[in-house]
Coordinates of C-alpha atoms in Angstrom, one line a residue:
X6 CA 118.4 69.5 140.5
X7 CA 114.9 69.5 141.9
X8 CA 115.4 73.1 143.3
X9 CA 116.6 74.3 139.9
X10 CA 113.5 72.9 138.2
X11 CA 111.2 74.5 140.8
X12 CA 113.0 77.9 140.2
X13 CA 112.6 77.6 136.5
X14 CA 108.9 76.7 136.7
X15 CA 108.3 79.6 139.1
X16 CA 110.0 82.0 136.8
X17 CA 108.0 80.7 133.8
X18 CA 104.7 81.3 135.7
X19 CA 105.8 84.9 136.5
X20 CA 107.0 85.6 133.0
X21 CA 104.4 83.7 131.0
X22 CA 102.3 86.7 129.8
X23 CA 105.4 88.2 128.2
X24 CA 107.1 85.1 126.8
X25 CA 105.4 85.6 123.4
X26 CA 107.0 89.0 123.0
X27 CA 110.2 89.4 121.0
X28 CA 113.2 88.9 123.3
X29 CA 117.0 88.8 122.9
X30 CA 119.0 86.4 125.0
X31 CA 122.6 87.5 125.5
X32 CA 124.3 84.3 126.6
X33 CA 127.7 82.7 127.5
X34 CA 129.3 85.8 129.1
X35 CA 130.6 87.0 132.4
X36 CA 127.9 89.4 133.3
X37 CA 128.3 91.7 136.3
X38 CA 124.8 92.7 137.5
X39 CA 125.9 95.0 140.4
X40 CA 123.3 93.1 142.6
X41 CA 124.1 91.8 146.1
X42 CA 122.4 88.4 145.7
X43 CA 123.9 87.4 142.3
X44 CA 126.7 89.8 141.3
X45 CA 127.8 87.6 138.4
X46 CA 125.6 85.6 136.0
X47 CA 126.1 84.0 132.5
X48 CA 123.2 85.5 130.6
X49 CA 120.4 87.9 130.5
X50 CA 117.3 88.6 128.4
X51 CA 116.3 92.0 127.0
X52 CA 112.7 92.7 126.0
X53 CA 111.1 96.0 125.1
X54 CA 114.1 98.0 126.2
X55 CA 114.2 96.4 129.7
X56 CA 115.9 93.5 131.4
X57 CA 113.5 90.6 131.5
X58 CA 115.6 88.1 133.4
X59 CA 119.1 87.2 134.4
X60 CA 120.6 83.8 135.1
X61 CA 122.4 80.9 133.5
X62 CA 122.4 80.3 129.8
X63 CA 120.7 77.0 130.3
X64 CA 117.9 78.3 132.4
X65 CA 117.2 81.3 130.2
X66 CA 117.1 79.1 127.1
X67 CA 114.3 77.1 128.8
X68 CA 112.5 80.3 129.8
X69 CA 112.8 82.0 126.5
X70 CA 113.0 79.3 123.8
X71 CA 112.1 81.6 121.0
X72 CA 114.4 84.5 121.9
X73 CA 117.0 85.7 119.5
X74 CA 120.4 84.7 120.8
X75 CA 123.6 86.7 120.9
X76 CA 126.7 84.8 121.9
X77 CA 128.8 86.9 124.2
X78 CA 131.9 84.7 123.6
X79 CA 132.8 84.7 127.3
X80 CA 133.2 88.5 127.3
X81 CA 132.6 90.7 130.3
X82 CA 129.4 92.7 130.5
X83 CA 128.6 95.5 133.0
X84 CA 125.7 97.9 133.4
X85 CA 126.6 101.1 131.6
X86 CA 128.7 103.3 133.8
X87 CA 127.5 106.7 135.1
X88 CA 129.9 109.6 135.5
X89 CA 128.7 111.0 138.7
X90 CA 130.4 114.4 138.4
X91 CA 131.6 116.2 135.3
X92 CA 131.6 119.7 133.7
X93 CA 130.8 118.9 130.1
X94 CA 130.5 122.4 128.5
X95 CA 133.9 123.6 127.4
X96 CA 134.9 126.9 128.9
X97 CA 135.8 128.7 125.7
X98 CA 136.4 128.4 122.0
X99 CA 139.6 126.5 121.5
X100 CA 140.8 129.1 119.0
X101 CA 141.4 131.5 121.8
X102 CA 143.7 129.2 123.9
X103 CA 147.4 129.6 124.2
X104 CA 150.0 127.7 126.2
X105 CA 150.2 124.1 127.4
X106 CA 147.2 122.0 128.3
X107 CA 147.1 121.1 132.1
X108 CA 147.1 117.4 131.2
X109 CA 150.8 117.9 130.3
X110 CA 151.9 119.4 133.7
X111 CA 149.2 119.3 136.4
X112 CA 149.4 119.0 139.4
X113 CA 152.8 120.6 139.1
X114 CA 153.3 124.3 139.2
X115 CA 152.6 124.9 135.5
X116 CA 153.8 127.6 133.2
X117 CA 156.1 130.5 134.4
X118 CA 155.4 134.2 134.1
X119 CA 158.0 134.4 131.3
X120 CA 156.3 131.7 129.3
X121 CA 153.0 133.6 129.6
X122 CA 154.7 136.8 128.5
X123 CA 155.9 135.0 125.4
X124 CA 152.7 133.2 124.5
X125 CA 150.4 136.1 125.1
X126 CA 152.6 138.7 123.3
X127 CA 152.9 136.4 120.3
X128 CA 149.2 135.8 120.1
X129 CA 148.4 139.5 120.6
X130 CA 150.5 140.3 117.6
X131 CA 148.6 137.8 115.4
X132 CA 144.9 138.5 116.2
X133 CA 142.7 141.5 115.9
X134 CA 142.1 143.8 118.8
X135 CA 139.4 142.6 121.1
X136 CA 140.1 138.9 120.5
X137 CA 140.2 137.0 123.8
X138 CA 143.4 135.3 124.8
X139 CA 142.9 132.4 127.1
X140 CA 145.2 129.9 128.9
X141 CA 145.4 127.5 131.9
X142 CA 147.8 128.1 134.8
X143 CA 148.9 126.6 138.0
X144 CA 150.4 127.9 141.3
X145 CA 153.7 128.8 139.5
X146 CA 152.0 131.9 138.4
X147 CA 151.3 133.0 141.9
X148 CA 154.8 132.2 143.0
X149 CA 156.3 134.2 140.3
X150 CA 154.0 137.2 140.8
X151 CA 154.7 137.2 144.5
X152 CA 158.4 137.1 143.9
X153 CA 158.2 140.0 141.4
X154 CA 155.9 142.0 143.7
X155 CA 153.3 142.7 140.9
X156 CA 149.7 141.9 140.5
X157 CA 148.4 139.6 137.8
X158 CA 146.4 142.5 136.4
X159 CA 149.4 144.8 136.1
X160 CA 151.5 142.0 134.6
X161 CA 148.9 141.1 131.9
X162 CA 148.1 144.8 131.2
X163 CA 151.8 145.2 130.5
X164 CA 151.6 142.6 127.8
X165 CA 148.4 143.8 126.1
X166 CA 145.6 146.2 126.8
X167 CA 144.0 145.6 123.4
X168 CA 142.9 142.0 124.1
X169 CA 141.0 140.6 127.0
X170 CA 143.3 138.1 128.6
X171 CA 141.7 135.4 130.8
X172 CA 144.0 132.8 132.5
X173 CA 142.0 130.0 134.1
X174 CA 143.4 128.1 137.1
X175 CA 143.5 124.5 136.1
X176 CA 141.2 123.2 138.8
X177 CA 138.5 125.7 137.7
X178 CA 138.3 127.7 141.0
X179 CA 140.2 130.8 140.2
X180 CA 141.3 133.1 137.3
X181 CA 143.8 135.8 136.5
X182 CA 142.9 138.5 134.1
X183 CA 143.9 141.9 132.6
X184 CA 141.8 145.1 132.7
X185 CA 140.3 144.5 129.3
X186 CA 138.9 141.1 130.4
X187 CA 137.5 142.5 133.6
X188 CA 135.8 145.3 131.6
X189 CA 134.4 142.9 129.0
X190 CA 132.9 140.8 131.8
X191 CA 131.5 144.0 133.5
X192 CA 133.6 143.4 136.7
X193 CA 134.4 146.7 138.3
X194 CA 136.8 147.9 140.9
X195 CA 135.4 148.5 144.4
X196 CA 132.2 146.6 143.8
X197 CA 131.2 144.1 146.6
X198 CA 132.2 140.5 146.3
X199 CA 129.4 138.3 145.0
X200 CA 127.7 135.5 146.8
X201 CA 130.2 132.7 147.3
X202 CA 133.0 134.6 145.4
X203 CA 136.1 136.4 146.4
X204 CA 138.1 139.1 144.6
X205 CA 141.8 139.8 145.1
X206 CA 142.4 143.5 146.0
X207 CA 145.5 145.6 146.6
X208 CA 146.0 148.0 149.5
X209 CA 143.8 150.6 147.8
X210 CA 141.0 148.1 147.2
X211 CA 141.7 147.9 143.4
X212 CA 141.2 144.5 141.9
X213 CA 144.4 142.5 141.4
X214 CA 142.9 140.5 138.5
X215 CA 142.8 137.3 140.5
X216 CA 139.2 136.1 141.2
X217 CA 138.2 133.0 143.2
X218 CA 135.1 130.8 143.3
X219 CA 131.9 132.5 142.1
X220 CA 133.6 135.8 141.5
X221 CA 135.0 134.4 138.2
X222 CA 131.6 133.4 136.9
X223 CA 131.1 136.6 134.8
X224 CA 134.4 135.9 133.1
X225 CA 133.6 132.3 132.1
X226 CA 130.1 133.5 131.0
X227 CA 131.7 136.1 128.8
X228 CA 133.9 133.5 127.2
X229 CA 131.2 130.9 126.8
X230 CA 128.8 133.2 125.2
X231 CA 131.2 133.5 122.3
X232 CA 130.7 129.8 121.7
X233 CA 127.5 129.2 119.6
X234 CA 124.9 126.9 120.8
X235 CA 125.4 124.8 117.7
X236 CA 129.0 124.2 118.8
X237 CA 127.9 123.1 122.2
X238 CA 125.4 120.7 120.6
X239 CA 128.3 119.2 118.7
X240 CA 130.6 119.1 121.7
X241 CA 128.0 117.5 124.0
X242 CA 127.2 115.0 121.3
X243 CA 130.8 114.1 121.0
X244 CA 131.1 113.7 124.7
X245 CA 128.1 111.3 124.7
X246 CA 129.5 109.3 121.8
X247 CA 132.9 109.2 123.4
X248 CA 131.4 107.9 126.6
X249 CA 129.5 105.2 124.8
X250 CA 132.7 103.9 123.2
X251 CA 134.1 103.1 126.7
X252 CA 130.8 101.9 128.3
X253 CA 129.5 105.2 129.9
X254 CA 125.7 105.5 129.6
X255 CA 125.1 108.8 131.3
X256 CA 127.0 111.8 132.7
X257 CA 125.9 114.0 135.6
X258 CA 126.7 117.5 134.3
X259 CA 127.5 120.5 136.7
X260 CA 127.3 123.5 134.4
X261 CA 128.9 126.7 135.6
X262 CA 130.1 128.4 132.4
X263 CA 126.7 130.0 132.0
X264 CA 123.2 129.9 133.4
X265 CA 121.5 126.5 133.5
X266 CA 118.7 127.6 131.2
X267 CA 121.1 128.0 128.3
X268 CA 122.0 124.4 128.2
X269 CA 118.5 122.9 128.5
X270 CA 117.8 123.3 124.8
X271 CA 121.3 122.3 123.9
X272 CA 120.8 118.9 125.6
X273 CA 117.4 118.4 124.1
X274 CA 119.0 118.6 120.6
X275 CA 121.2 115.5 121.3
X276 CA 120.3 112.2 119.8
X277 CA 120.0 110.9 123.3
X278 CA 119.1 113.8 125.7
X279 CA 118.9 111.5 128.8
X280 CA 122.7 110.8 128.4
X281 CA 123.2 114.1 130.2
X282 CA 121.7 114.6 133.6
X283 CA 121.8 118.3 134.6
X284 CA 122.7 119.5 138.1
X285 CA 122.0 123.1 138.9
X286 CA 124.7 125.1 140.8
X287 CA 123.3 127.6 143.3
X288 CA 125.2 130.6 142.1
X289 CA 123.3 133.3 144.0
X290 CA 121.6 133.7 147.3
X291 CA 118.2 132.2 147.3
X292 CA 118.5 130.6 143.9
X293 CA 115.8 127.9 143.6
X294 CA 116.9 125.3 141.2
X295 CA 114.3 123.9 138.8
X296 CA 113.6 120.2 138.5
X297 CA 115.4 118.4 135.7
X298 CA 113.7 116.6 132.8
X299 CA 112.9 113.7 135.1
X300 CA 111.2 116.0 137.7
X301 CA 114.0 115.7 140.3
X302 CA 115.8 118.7 141.6
X303 CA 119.6 118.2 141.7
X304 CA 121.4 121.2 143.2
X305 CA 125.0 122.0 144.2
X306 CA 126.9 124.3 146.5
X307 CA 130.6 124.8 147.3
X308 CA 131.8 124.5 150.9
X309 CA 135.4 125.4 149.7
X310 CA 137.7 125.4 146.8
X311 CA 141.0 123.5 146.0
X312 CA 144.6 123.5 147.1
X313 CA 145.8 125.0 143.8
X314 CA 144.7 128.6 144.7
X315 CA 144.9 127.8 148.5
X316 CA 141.1 127.8 148.7
X317 CA 140.5 124.3 150.1
X318 CA 139.3 125.1 153.6
X319 CA 141.5 123.4 156.1
X320 CA 142.1 123.5 159.9
X321 CA 145.7 124.5 159.7
X322 CA 147.4 127.4 157.8
X323 CA 148.9 126.7 154.4
X324 CA 152.6 125.9 154.6
X325 CA 153.7 127.7 151.5
X326 CA 151.8 131.1 151.4
X327 CA 154.1 132.3 148.7
X328 CA 152.3 129.9 146.4
X329 CA 148.9 131.5 147.2
X330 CA 147.4 134.5 145.5
X331 CA 147.7 137.8 147.5
X332 CA 144.9 140.2 148.2
X333 CA 142.6 137.8 150.0
X334 CA 141.8 138.0 153.7
X335 CA 139.3 135.2 153.7
X336 CA 139.9 132.9 156.7
X337 CA 143.5 134.2 157.1
X338 CA 145.5 131.5 155.4
X339 CA 143.3 128.5 156.1
X340 CA 141.7 128.5 152.7
X341 CA 138.2 129.7 151.8
X342 CA 134.9 129.0 153.6
X343 CA 132.6 129.7 150.7
X344 CA 129.3 129.8 152.5
X345 CA 128.2 131.1 155.9
X346 CA 126.2 128.7 158.1
X347 CA 123.0 130.5 157.2
X348 CA 123.7 130.1 153.4
X349 CA 124.6 126.4 153.8
X350 CA 121.4 125.9 155.9
X351 CA 119.3 127.6 153.2
X352 CA 120.5 125.0 150.6
X353 CA 119.8 122.1 153.1
X354 CA 116.4 123.4 154.0
X355 CA 115.5 123.9 150.3
X356 CA 116.4 120.2 149.8
X357 CA 114.2 119.1 152.7
X358 CA 111.3 121.2 151.6
X359 CA 111.2 120.8 147.9
X360 CA 112.8 117.4 147.6
X361 CA 115.6 116.1 145.3
X362 CA 119.2 116.1 146.3
X363 CA 122.1 118.4 147.2
X364 CA 125.7 118.0 146.2
X365 CA 128.3 119.7 148.4
X366 CA 131.8 120.3 147.1
X367 CA 134.1 119.8 150.1
X368 CA 137.8 119.0 149.7
X369 CA 139.5 120.4 152.9
X370 CA 138.8 119.0 156.4
X371 CA 137.3 122.2 157.6
X372 CA 135.1 122.3 154.5
X373 CA 133.9 118.7 155.2
X374 CA 133.4 119.7 158.8
X375 CA 131.2 122.5 157.7
X376 CA 128.7 120.4 155.9
X377 CA 128.7 117.5 158.4
X378 CA 128.1 119.9 161.3
X379 CA 125.2 121.6 159.5
X380 CA 123.6 118.2 158.8
X381 CA 124.1 117.1 162.4
X382 CA 122.3 120.2 163.6
X383 CA 119.1 118.5 162.4
X384 CA 119.1 115.3 164.5
X385 CA 116.9 112.4 163.4
X386 CA 116.9 113.2 159.6
X387 CA 117.9 110.4 157.3
X388 CA 120.0 112.0 154.6
X389 CA 120.2 109.0 152.4
X390 CA 119.4 110.0 148.8
X391 CA 119.4 113.7 149.8
X392 CA 123.0 114.7 150.4
X393 CA 126.1 113.8 148.4
X394 CA 129.6 115.2 149.5
X395 CA 131.8 115.7 146.4
X396 CA 135.5 114.7 146.7
X397 CA 135.7 114.3 150.5
X398 CA 139.5 114.4 150.2
X399 CA 141.2 115.7 153.4
X400 CA 139.0 113.9 155.9
X401 CA 139.4 114.4 159.6
X402 CA 139.7 111.5 162.1
X403 CA 136.0 111.0 162.6
X404 CA 134.6 112.3 159.4
X405 CA 134.0 108.9 157.8
X406 CA 132.1 107.6 160.8
X407 CA 130.0 110.7 161.0
X408 CA 129.2 110.5 157.3
X409 CA 128.1 106.9 157.8
X410 CA 125.9 107.9 160.7
X411 CA 124.3 110.6 158.6
X412 CA 123.9 108.2 155.6
X413 CA 125.2 110.7 153.1
X414 CA 126.7 109.6 149.8
X415 CA 130.2 110.3 148.7
X416 CA 131.1 111.1 145.1
X417 CA 134.8 110.3 144.6
X418 CA 137.2 110.7 141.7
X419 CA 140.1 108.4 140.7
X420 CA 142.1 111.3 139.3
X421 CA 142.2 112.9 142.7
X422 CA 144.3 110.0 143.9
X423 CA 147.2 111.4 142.0
X424 CA 146.3 115.1 141.7
X425 CA 145.7 115.8 145.4
X426 CA 148.5 114.0 147.3
X427 CA 151.4 116.2 146.1
X428 CA 149.4 119.4 146.9
X429 CA 148.6 118.0 150.4
X430 CA 152.2 117.3 151.2
X431 CA 153.3 120.7 149.9
X432 CA 150.7 122.8 151.6
X433 CA 149.3 120.9 154.7
X434 CA 151.0 119.7 157.9
X435 CA 151.3 115.9 158.3
X436 CA 148.4 115.4 160.6
X437 CA 146.1 116.4 157.8
X438 CA 147.4 113.6 155.6
X439 CA 146.7 110.8 158.1
X440 CA 143.0 110.3 157.2
X441 CA 142.9 111.7 153.7
X442 CA 141.7 110.2 150.5
X443 CA 139.6 107.4 152.0
X444 CA 138.2 104.8 149.7
X445 CA 137.9 101.3 151.1
X446 CA 137.0 102.8 154.6
X447 CA 133.9 104.3 153.0
X448 CA 132.7 100.8 152.0
X449 CA 133.6 99.1 155.2
X450 CA 130.9 98.6 157.9
X451 CA 131.6 99.8 161.4
X452 CA 131.4 97.0 164.0
X453 CA 131.0 96.9 167.7
X454 CA 133.1 94.7 170.0
X455 CA 130.9 91.7 169.4
X456 CA 131.3 92.0 165.6
X457 CA 127.8 93.4 165.1
X458 CA 127.4 96.1 162.4
X459 CA 126.6 99.5 164.0
X460 CA 127.1 101.7 160.9
X461 CA 126.4 100.6 157.4
X462 CA 128.9 101.4 154.5
X463 CA 128.4 104.6 152.7
X464 CA 127.0 104.9 149.2
X465 CA 130.0 105.6 147.0
X466 CA 129.5 107.2 143.5
X467 CA 132.4 107.7 141.1
X468 CA 133.0 110.5 138.6
X469 CA 135.6 112.1 136.5
X470 CA 135.4 115.8 137.6
X471 CA 136.5 116.4 134.0
X472 CA 135.9 119.5 131.9
X473 CA 135.0 119.5 128.2
X474 CA 135.7 119.2 125.4
X475 CA 136.1 115.4 125.4
X476 CA 134.7 112.6 127.5
X477 CA 137.3 111.0 129.7
X478 CA 137.7 107.2 130.2
X479 CA 136.6 105.9 133.6
X480 CA 139.0 103.0 133.2
X481 CA 142.0 105.4 133.7
X482 CA 140.3 106.5 137.0
X483 CA 139.8 102.8 137.8
X484 CA 143.5 102.2 137.7
X485 CA 144.1 104.8 140.4
X486 CA 141.2 103.5 142.4
X487 CA 142.4 99.9 142.6
X488 CA 146.0 101.0 143.4
X489 CA 145.3 104.0 145.6
X490 CA 148.9 105.3 145.3
X491 CA 148.6 107.7 148.3
X492 CA 147.5 104.9 150.6
X493 CA 147.4 101.4 149.1
X494 CA 145.5 100.1 152.1
X495 CA 142.5 102.2 150.9
X496 CA 142.5 100.6 147.4
X497 CA 139.2 99.3 146.1
X498 CA 138.6 96.0 144.4
X499 CA 137.6 96.2 140.8
X500 CA 134.2 94.9 141.7
X501 CA 133.8 97.8 144.2
X502 CA 134.9 100.2 141.5
X503 CA 132.4 99.0 138.9
X504 CA 129.6 98.8 141.5
X505 CA 130.3 102.4 142.5
X506 CA 130.3 103.6 138.9
X507 CA 127.0 101.9 138.2
X508 CA 124.7 101.1 141.2
X509 CA 126.5 103.5 143.5
X510 CA 126.1 106.5 141.2
X511 CA 122.5 105.6 140.4
X512 CA 121.6 105.5 144.1
X513 CA 123.5 108.7 144.9
X514 CA 122.0 110.6 142.0
X515 CA 118.4 109.3 142.4
X516 CA 118.4 107.3 139.1
X517 CA 116.3 104.4 140.1
X518 CA 116.0 102.7 136.7
X519 CA 119.7 102.3 135.8
X520 CA 122.9 101.0 137.4
X521 CA 121.8 97.4 137.9
X522 CA 121.1 94.5 135.5
X523 CA 117.9 93.1 137.0
X524 CA 114.4 92.4 135.9
X525 CA 112.5 95.6 135.2
X526 CA 115.5 97.8 134.9
X527 CA 116.5 99.6 131.7
X528 CA 118.6 97.4 129.4
X529 CA 121.7 99.7 129.5
X530 CA 124.9 97.6 129.3
X531 CA 128.3 97.5 127.8
X532 CA 130.3 94.5 126.6
X533 CA 133.9 95.3 127.4
X534 CA 137.0 94.7 125.3
X535 CA 138.7 92.9 128.2
X536 CA 137.9 91.4 131.5
X537 CA 138.4 94.3 133.9
X538 CA 138.0 92.0 136.9
X539 CA 141.2 90.0 136.1
X540 CA 143.6 92.3 134.1
X541 CA 146.4 94.0 135.9
X542 CA 145.8 97.6 136.9
X543 CA 148.2 99.0 134.3
X544 CA 146.1 97.6 131.5
X545 CA 142.8 99.1 132.7
X546 CA 143.1 102.3 130.8
X547 CA 143.1 100.3 127.5
X548 CA 139.5 99.1 128.2
X549 CA 136.9 100.0 125.7
X550 CA 133.4 98.8 124.8
X551 CA 132.8 96.5 121.9
X552 CA 129.0 96.9 122.2
X553 CA 127.1 99.5 124.2
X554 CA 123.3 99.1 124.4
X555 CA 120.9 101.7 125.8
X556 CA 117.2 100.8 126.4
X557 CA 117.8 97.7 124.3
X558 CA 119.1 99.6 121.3
X559 CA 122.7 99.5 120.0
X560 CA 124.5 102.8 120.5
X561 CA 128.1 101.6 119.9
X562 CA 129.2 98.5 118.0
X563 CA 132.7 97.4 116.9
X564 CA 131.2 94.3 115.2
X565 CA 133.1 91.9 117.5
X566 CA 129.8 90.1 118.3
X567 CA 127.4 88.7 115.8
X568 CA 124.1 90.5 116.2
X569 CA 122.6 89.2 113.0
X570 CA 120.7 86.2 114.4
X571 CA 117.0 86.4 113.7

C-alpha cells in the first residue's frame, strides 16, 4: 500500500501543472496499451487530444478528481489499428466491370475463357463504342489460352475491337487486354519494356496482350483517369469511415493506379487527411519520392510479383508452366526478378542518403534473398526503421535469422495465410513450403546454448493488402493469424496480433505518436464490441467498434457508452 501511495504522489507532482485542464477519465475497462511494462490497465485519461495517464480506476480518480468520467462497462479498448499496407484507390469505375468479383473465387483459377466470351460480348452489345470493359481474372485464363494456342490479345480482339477490354489479374500484378485497350493506353508493339515491367510477346515480337508488373501501369492509369477526383474523394472518405467503424485509425496507402501527385489533393479534401498515410512507389528509374505530409519519405519497390501469374521469384522452376502466361523469357520459369542489383541498390542508397523508409515487396524465396543480400552488402548498417519487407511469404531456411540480424521490419497479411498456401502447393516443390509463411518465428528471439538472446525479435506490422473500393476488416485477418491454417505452430496470440496492428505498424512505418496508449501519445483508441482476447477465432470477424476516438474526438459512436457526463 505504501508503494502505491508513493507512486500516486509522484504522478501528482509530475502532472500537477495540467490537472486544472479539462480531462476525460475512461474507467472500468480492459485497456490494452501495447506497452511492454503494463500491457493491460483499467483506465486512462485523455486531455487536449493526448493520453495524459494510464492505470487503475482508483489511482486515476485520485489523480484527476475533476475529470469527466466515462464508464467503459468492462469493455475492451485498444489503440486504433493501423493498416500497414493497402491500395485504397479503386482501379476503375465500377460501371465498367463485368464478371465475378475475386472474393467469390480467389485463390482458385477463376473464370474460364468461355465465361469471358459471354460476359464481354453481352456488355459490348449494350454499351457505346469506346466504353471500357473491365474484369478480374485468375490463372484459369492462362490455362485456357495455352490449351487453345491463342494469345489473350487475339482472343479478346475476336470478341470486340470497338471497346477497350482490360482484364486485371486479381493480385494486381498482371493484365490481359485487347488491341483497343493497348492503343488507348498508348502501349505499342515492339517498344522496349519499361523499368520493372514485362510484356508478353509472340515469336514475331508482337504483344500478346498480357503485361506484368510495371508494364501494366499505363493501362490502370488510363482506367483511373476516367474516375473523377470527386469520386475518389468520396471513395477515400468511405474507406476511412469504414475503417473507423471497426477500430482502424489510419491506412498506409500504396497508390499505383496513377501518379502520386494526383492523390495528394484528394487526400487533403478528406475530413481527416491524416487517416491516409501515402507511400510512393518508385515506378521509374531514378524516381525520387517526395516527403509525405509529415515530412517523412516512404517509398516502395517490387523485388518480384505473385504466384498467380508465375511472377513470384523463386529458386525452383514452377511446377505447372501451363498455368503461366506465355511470351515471357524473364528468369526462365523461376518467376520474375523485377529489379537488377543496381536498381535495388539505388533505392537502398536513396533511403540512406535522404532518410525515411523503403518497403520492398518480396513473396518468393529468391525475391526475399535479393533484398536481404543487397542489405548485407552494406555491413554495419542498422536497418531498423529504414527497411520493411512486405509479405515475406516463401522464406528460405535462414531468411528469418538474417532478417533479425539486419533488424528489418516485416509487414504481413492475414489473408495471405489462406491465399498463398494452395498456390505454393500447386506451383512450388515441397522444399519451398518448409519454411514458408512464418509468423510466430518472427517474434521469437534467437537464443544461444546458454539461453542468452543473440537476436532480438523482428518488428512485425500487419496490413490488409486490400484494394478499393471498401475498407476491409482487420478482424477477419486476425482470425487467420491466430489459427495459421498453413502451419498452426506459427500462429500468433491475439495479443501479438493487436500489438502488431498497433505498435508494430507504428514502428515499422515511422509513426512515433500513435500505436500505444501511453502518456504523451495521441488519444487514438477504439472500444470494441467484444473482447477479442477471449473470443474464439471464428467469432473475430464479427468484431466492430462501439466507439472510435481520434485525437480525443469521437469519430464513430454506436451510443453503447454514455458520453453525456459533464
